[in-house]
mmCIF file of C-alpha atoms in Angstrom:
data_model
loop_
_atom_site.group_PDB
_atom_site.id
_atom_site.type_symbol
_atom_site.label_atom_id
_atom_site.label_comp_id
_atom_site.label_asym_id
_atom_site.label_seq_id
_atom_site.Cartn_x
_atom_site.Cartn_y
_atom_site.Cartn_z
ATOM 1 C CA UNK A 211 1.588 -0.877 199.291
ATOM 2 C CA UNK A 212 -0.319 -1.468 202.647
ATOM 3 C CA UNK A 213 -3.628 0.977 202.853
ATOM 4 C CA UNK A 214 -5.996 0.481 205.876
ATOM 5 C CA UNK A 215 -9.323 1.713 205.469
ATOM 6 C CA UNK A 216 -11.571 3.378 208.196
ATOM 7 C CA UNK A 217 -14.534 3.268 207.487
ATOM 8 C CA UNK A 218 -18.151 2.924 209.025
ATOM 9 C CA UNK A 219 -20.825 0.838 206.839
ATOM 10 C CA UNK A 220 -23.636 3.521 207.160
ATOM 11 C CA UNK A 221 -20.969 6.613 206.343
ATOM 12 C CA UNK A 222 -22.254 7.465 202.943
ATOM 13 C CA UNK A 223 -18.682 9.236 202.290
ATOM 14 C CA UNK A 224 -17.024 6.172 203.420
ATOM 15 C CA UNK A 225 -18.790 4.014 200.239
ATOM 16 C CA UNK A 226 -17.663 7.070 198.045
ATOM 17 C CA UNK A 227 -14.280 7.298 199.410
ATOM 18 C CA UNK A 228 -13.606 3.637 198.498
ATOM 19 C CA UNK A 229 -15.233 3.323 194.792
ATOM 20 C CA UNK A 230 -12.714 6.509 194.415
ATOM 21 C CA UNK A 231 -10.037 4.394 195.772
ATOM 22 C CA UNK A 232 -10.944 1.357 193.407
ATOM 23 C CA UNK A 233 -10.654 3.643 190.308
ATOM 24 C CA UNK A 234 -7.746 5.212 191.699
ATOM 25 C CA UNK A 235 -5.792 1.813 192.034
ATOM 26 C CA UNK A 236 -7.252 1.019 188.545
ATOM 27 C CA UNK A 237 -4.397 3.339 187.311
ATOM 28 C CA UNK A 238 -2.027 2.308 189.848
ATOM 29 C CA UNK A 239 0.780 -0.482 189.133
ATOM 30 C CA UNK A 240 2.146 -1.548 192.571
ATOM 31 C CA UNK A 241 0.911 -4.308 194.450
ATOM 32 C CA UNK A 242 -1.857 -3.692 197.163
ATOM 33 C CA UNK A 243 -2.686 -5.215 200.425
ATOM 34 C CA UNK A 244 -5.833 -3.535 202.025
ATOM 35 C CA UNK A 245 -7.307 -4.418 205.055
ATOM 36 C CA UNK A 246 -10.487 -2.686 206.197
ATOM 37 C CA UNK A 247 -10.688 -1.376 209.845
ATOM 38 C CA UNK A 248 -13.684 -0.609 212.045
ATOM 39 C CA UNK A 249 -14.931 3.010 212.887
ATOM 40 C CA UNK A 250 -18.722 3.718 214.218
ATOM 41 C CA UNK A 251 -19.816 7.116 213.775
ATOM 42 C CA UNK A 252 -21.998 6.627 216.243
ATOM 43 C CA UNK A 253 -21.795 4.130 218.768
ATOM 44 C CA UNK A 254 -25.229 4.618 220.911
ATOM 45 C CA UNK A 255 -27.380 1.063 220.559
ATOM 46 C CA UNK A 256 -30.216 1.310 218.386
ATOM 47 C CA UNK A 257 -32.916 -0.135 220.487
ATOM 48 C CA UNK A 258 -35.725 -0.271 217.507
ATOM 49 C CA UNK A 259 -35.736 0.566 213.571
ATOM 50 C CA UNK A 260 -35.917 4.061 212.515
ATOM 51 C CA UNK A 261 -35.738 5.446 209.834
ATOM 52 C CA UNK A 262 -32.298 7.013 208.779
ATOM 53 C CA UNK A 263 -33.371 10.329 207.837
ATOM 54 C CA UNK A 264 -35.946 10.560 210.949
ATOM 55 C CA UNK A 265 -32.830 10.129 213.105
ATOM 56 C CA UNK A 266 -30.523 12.730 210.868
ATOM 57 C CA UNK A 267 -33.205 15.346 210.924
ATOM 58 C CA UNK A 268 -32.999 14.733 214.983
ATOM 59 C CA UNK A 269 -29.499 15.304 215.177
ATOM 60 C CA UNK A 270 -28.966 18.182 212.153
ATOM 61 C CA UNK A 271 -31.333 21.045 212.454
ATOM 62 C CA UNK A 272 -34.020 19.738 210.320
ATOM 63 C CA UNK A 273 -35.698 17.858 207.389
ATOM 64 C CA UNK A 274 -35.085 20.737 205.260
ATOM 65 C CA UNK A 275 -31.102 21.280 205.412
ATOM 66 C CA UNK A 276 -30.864 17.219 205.835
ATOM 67 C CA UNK A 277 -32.754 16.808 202.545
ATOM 68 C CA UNK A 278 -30.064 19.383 201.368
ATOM 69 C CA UNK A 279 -27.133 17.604 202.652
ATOM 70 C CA UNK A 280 -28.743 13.990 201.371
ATOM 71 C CA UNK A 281 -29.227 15.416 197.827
ATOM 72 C CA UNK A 282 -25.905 16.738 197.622
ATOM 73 C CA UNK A 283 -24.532 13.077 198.363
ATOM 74 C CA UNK A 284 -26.891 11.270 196.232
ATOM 75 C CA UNK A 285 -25.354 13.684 193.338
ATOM 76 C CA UNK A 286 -22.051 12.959 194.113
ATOM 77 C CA UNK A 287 -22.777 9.015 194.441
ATOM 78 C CA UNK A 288 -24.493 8.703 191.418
ATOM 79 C CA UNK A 289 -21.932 10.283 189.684
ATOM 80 C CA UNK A 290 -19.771 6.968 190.869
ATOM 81 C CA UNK A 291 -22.379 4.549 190.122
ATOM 82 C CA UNK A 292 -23.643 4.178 193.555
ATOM 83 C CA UNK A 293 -27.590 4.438 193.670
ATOM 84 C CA UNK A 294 -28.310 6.597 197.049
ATOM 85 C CA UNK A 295 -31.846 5.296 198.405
ATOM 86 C CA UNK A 296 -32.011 7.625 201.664
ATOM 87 C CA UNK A 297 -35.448 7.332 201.889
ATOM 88 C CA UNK A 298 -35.532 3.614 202.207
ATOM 89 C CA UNK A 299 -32.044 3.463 205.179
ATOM 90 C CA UNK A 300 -33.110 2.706 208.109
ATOM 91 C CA UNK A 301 -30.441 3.788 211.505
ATOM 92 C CA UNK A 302 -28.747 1.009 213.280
ATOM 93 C CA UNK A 303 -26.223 0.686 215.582
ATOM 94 C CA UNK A 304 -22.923 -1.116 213.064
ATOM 95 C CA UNK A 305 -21.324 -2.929 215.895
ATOM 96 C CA UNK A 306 -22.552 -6.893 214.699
ATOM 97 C CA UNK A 307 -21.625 -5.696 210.798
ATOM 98 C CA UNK A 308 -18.299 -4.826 212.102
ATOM 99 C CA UNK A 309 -17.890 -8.342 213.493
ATOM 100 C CA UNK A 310 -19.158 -9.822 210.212
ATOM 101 C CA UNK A 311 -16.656 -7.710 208.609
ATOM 102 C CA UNK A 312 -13.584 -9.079 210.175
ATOM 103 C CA UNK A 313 -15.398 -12.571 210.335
ATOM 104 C CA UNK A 314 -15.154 -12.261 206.573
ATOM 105 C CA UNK A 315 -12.265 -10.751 205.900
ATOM 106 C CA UNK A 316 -10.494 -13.570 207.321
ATOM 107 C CA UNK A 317 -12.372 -15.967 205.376
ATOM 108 C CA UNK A 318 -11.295 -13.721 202.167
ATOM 109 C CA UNK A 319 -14.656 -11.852 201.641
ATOM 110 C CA UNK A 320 -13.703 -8.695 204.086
ATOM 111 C CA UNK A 321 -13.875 -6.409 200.434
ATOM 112 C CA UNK A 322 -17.325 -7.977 199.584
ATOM 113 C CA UNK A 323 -18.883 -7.741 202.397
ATOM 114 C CA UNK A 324 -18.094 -4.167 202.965
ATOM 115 C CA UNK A 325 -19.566 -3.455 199.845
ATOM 116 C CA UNK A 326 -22.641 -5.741 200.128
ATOM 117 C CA UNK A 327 -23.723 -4.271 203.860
ATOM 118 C CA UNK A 328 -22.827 -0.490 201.777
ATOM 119 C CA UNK A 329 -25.780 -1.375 199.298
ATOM 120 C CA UNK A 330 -28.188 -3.079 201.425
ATOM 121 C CA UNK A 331 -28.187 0.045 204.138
ATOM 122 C CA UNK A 332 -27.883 2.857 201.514
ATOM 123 C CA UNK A 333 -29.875 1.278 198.414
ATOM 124 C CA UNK A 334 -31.954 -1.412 200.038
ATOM 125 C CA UNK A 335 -33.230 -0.540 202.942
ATOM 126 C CA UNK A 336 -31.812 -2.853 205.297
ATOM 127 C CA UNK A 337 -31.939 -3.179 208.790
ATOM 128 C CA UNK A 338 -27.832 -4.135 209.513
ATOM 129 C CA UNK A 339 -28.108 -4.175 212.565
ATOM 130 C CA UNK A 340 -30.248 -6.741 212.880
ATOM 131 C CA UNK A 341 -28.379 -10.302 212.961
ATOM 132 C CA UNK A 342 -31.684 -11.867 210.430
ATOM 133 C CA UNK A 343 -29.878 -9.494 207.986
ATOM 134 C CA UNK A 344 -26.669 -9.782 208.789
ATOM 135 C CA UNK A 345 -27.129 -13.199 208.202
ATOM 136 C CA UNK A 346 -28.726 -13.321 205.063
ATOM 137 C CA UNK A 347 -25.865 -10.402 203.697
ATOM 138 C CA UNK A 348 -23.409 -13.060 204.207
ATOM 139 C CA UNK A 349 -24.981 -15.407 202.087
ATOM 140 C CA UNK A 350 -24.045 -12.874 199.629
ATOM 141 C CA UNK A 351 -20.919 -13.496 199.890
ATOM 142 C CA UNK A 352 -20.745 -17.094 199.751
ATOM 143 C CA UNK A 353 -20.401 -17.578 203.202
ATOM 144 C CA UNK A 354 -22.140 -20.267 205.496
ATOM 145 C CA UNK A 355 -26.089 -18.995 207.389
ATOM 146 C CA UNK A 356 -25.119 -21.273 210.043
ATOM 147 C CA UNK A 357 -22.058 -20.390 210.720
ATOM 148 C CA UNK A 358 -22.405 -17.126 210.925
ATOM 149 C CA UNK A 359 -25.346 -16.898 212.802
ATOM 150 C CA UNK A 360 -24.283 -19.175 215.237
ATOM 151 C CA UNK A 361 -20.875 -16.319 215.452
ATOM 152 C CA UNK A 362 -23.547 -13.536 215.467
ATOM 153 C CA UNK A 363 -25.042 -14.903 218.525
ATOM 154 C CA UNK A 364 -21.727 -15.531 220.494
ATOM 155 C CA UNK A 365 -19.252 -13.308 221.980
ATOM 156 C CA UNK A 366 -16.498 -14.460 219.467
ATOM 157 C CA UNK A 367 -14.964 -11.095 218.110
ATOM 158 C CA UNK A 368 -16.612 -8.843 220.969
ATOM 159 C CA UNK A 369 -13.183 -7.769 222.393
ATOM 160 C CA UNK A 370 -11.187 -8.143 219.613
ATOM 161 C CA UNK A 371 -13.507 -5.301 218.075
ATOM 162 C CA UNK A 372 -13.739 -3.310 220.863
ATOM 163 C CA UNK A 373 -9.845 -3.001 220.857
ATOM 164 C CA UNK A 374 -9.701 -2.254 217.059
ATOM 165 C CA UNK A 375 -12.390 0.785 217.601
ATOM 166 C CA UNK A 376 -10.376 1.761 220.985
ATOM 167 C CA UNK A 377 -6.851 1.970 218.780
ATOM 168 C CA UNK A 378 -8.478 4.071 216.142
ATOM 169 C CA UNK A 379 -9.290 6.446 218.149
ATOM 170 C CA UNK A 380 -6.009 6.446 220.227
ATOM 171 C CA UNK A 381 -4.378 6.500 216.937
ATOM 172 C CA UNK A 382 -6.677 9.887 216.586
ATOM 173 C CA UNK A 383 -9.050 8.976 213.952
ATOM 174 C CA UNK A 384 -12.176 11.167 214.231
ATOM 175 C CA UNK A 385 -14.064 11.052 210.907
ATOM 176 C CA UNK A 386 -14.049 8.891 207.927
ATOM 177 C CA UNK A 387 -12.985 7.623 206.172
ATOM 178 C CA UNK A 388 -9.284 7.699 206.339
ATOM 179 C CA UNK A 389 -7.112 6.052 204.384
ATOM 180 C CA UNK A 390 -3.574 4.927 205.720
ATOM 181 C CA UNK A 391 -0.922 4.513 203.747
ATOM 182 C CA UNK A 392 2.199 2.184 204.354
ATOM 183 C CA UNK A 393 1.369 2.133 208.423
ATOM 184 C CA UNK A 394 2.009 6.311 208.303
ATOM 185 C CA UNK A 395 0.397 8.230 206.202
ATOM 186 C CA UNK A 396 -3.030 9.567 206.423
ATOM 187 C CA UNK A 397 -4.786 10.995 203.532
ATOM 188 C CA UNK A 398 -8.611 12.199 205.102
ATOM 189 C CA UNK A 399 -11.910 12.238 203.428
ATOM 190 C CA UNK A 400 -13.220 10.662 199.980
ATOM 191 C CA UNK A 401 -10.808 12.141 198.197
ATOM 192 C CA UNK A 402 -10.881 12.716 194.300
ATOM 193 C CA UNK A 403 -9.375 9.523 192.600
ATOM 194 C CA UNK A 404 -6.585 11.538 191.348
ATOM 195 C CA UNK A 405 -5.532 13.088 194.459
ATOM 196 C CA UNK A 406 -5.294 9.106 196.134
ATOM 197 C CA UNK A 407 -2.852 8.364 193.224
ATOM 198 C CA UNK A 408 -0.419 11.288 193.553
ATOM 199 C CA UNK A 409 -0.396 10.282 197.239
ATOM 200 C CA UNK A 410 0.000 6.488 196.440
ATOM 201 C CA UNK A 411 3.071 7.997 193.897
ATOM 202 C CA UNK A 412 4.019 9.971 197.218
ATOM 203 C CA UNK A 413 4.446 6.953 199.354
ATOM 204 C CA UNK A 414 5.898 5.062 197.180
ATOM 205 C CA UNK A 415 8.826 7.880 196.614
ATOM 206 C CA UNK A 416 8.961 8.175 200.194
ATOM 207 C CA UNK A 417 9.198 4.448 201.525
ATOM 208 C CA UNK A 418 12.041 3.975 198.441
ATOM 209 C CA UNK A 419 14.201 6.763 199.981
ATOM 210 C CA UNK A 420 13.882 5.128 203.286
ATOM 211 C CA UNK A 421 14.761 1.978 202.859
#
């Protein structure tokens, strides 16, 4: 089974979503191939760090009903294991992390990286897009400082990324995450880990009465 995940790093739903998919393949017996693919929720630069919920109370009526909205998430992340610091995020622009992301994935740590930029936005207080950051997340991961700061400060993987966010939303993804199934189907949202294995089961059905 092929599942591409889009996702953005500082989409709180999108870390959800995907520790629901983990314990939904837990149950799952097929072989898996997922590759992650690049979504930014919002794209405008971030020309100095602020902090997250400064910039959410800007864009969503208020402190009060974005300390609602927060709460509610940290609930539902704890509930997953997934330790919710909004107080300590700070907004950035995701563009560079996307670039690390498929810098790593091809190097085999796409999965970990995801993960590790996840945690240092949501739980550490992390500036990611900052490429000091960025280079010391990679580290993480076992990859090379050097290496990728010297990619960080390049061009390598500008246009490739550009095209990747371009097809997403030709292929008329709008929120995330979304997960894609097989190349066709689209299951929306962080879904409960249940509902991700009846549609794995789905797929599966469906693809073996196709071939």
């Amino acid at each position: 089974m092929e599942i591409d995940i889009y996702s953005d790093v500082v989409c709180p739903w999108c870390w959800i979503g995907r520790r629901k998919l983990d314990l939904a393949l837990a149950s799952y017996e097929g072989p898996v191939t997922i590759r992650q693919r690049p979504f930014q929720l919002d794209p405008t630069p971030v020309t100095e760090p602020r902090p997250l919920l400064e910039a959410l109370s800007a864009k969503f009526g208020g402190p009060a009903r974005v300390g609602q909205m927060v709460d509610r998430v940290a609930g539902i992340g704890a509930g997953l294991g997934l330790d919710f610091r909004f107080d300590r995020a700070i907004a950035a622009n995701t563009f560079d992390a996307h670039r690390l992301i498929d810098w790593a994935a091809e190097r085999g740590r796409g999965a970990e990286m995801v993960e590790v930029l996840h945690r240092a936005h949501f739980t550490d207080g992390v500036d990611i897009g900052s490429t000091e950051a960025l280079t010391t997340l990679a580290a993480e991961v076992g990859l090379d400082g050097a290496e990728v700061r010297s990619f960080l400060d390049s061009d390598q993987g500008v246009a490739e990324l550009t095209a990747e966010l371009d097809a997403a939303r030709q292929m008329g993804v709008t929120s995330v995450p979304a997960f894609v199934f097989a190349g066709k189907y689209v299951v929306a949202g962080a879904q409960e880990p249940a509902t991700l294995l009846a549609a794995l089961a789905e797929v599966e059905k469906r693809e073996a009465a196709g071939a």
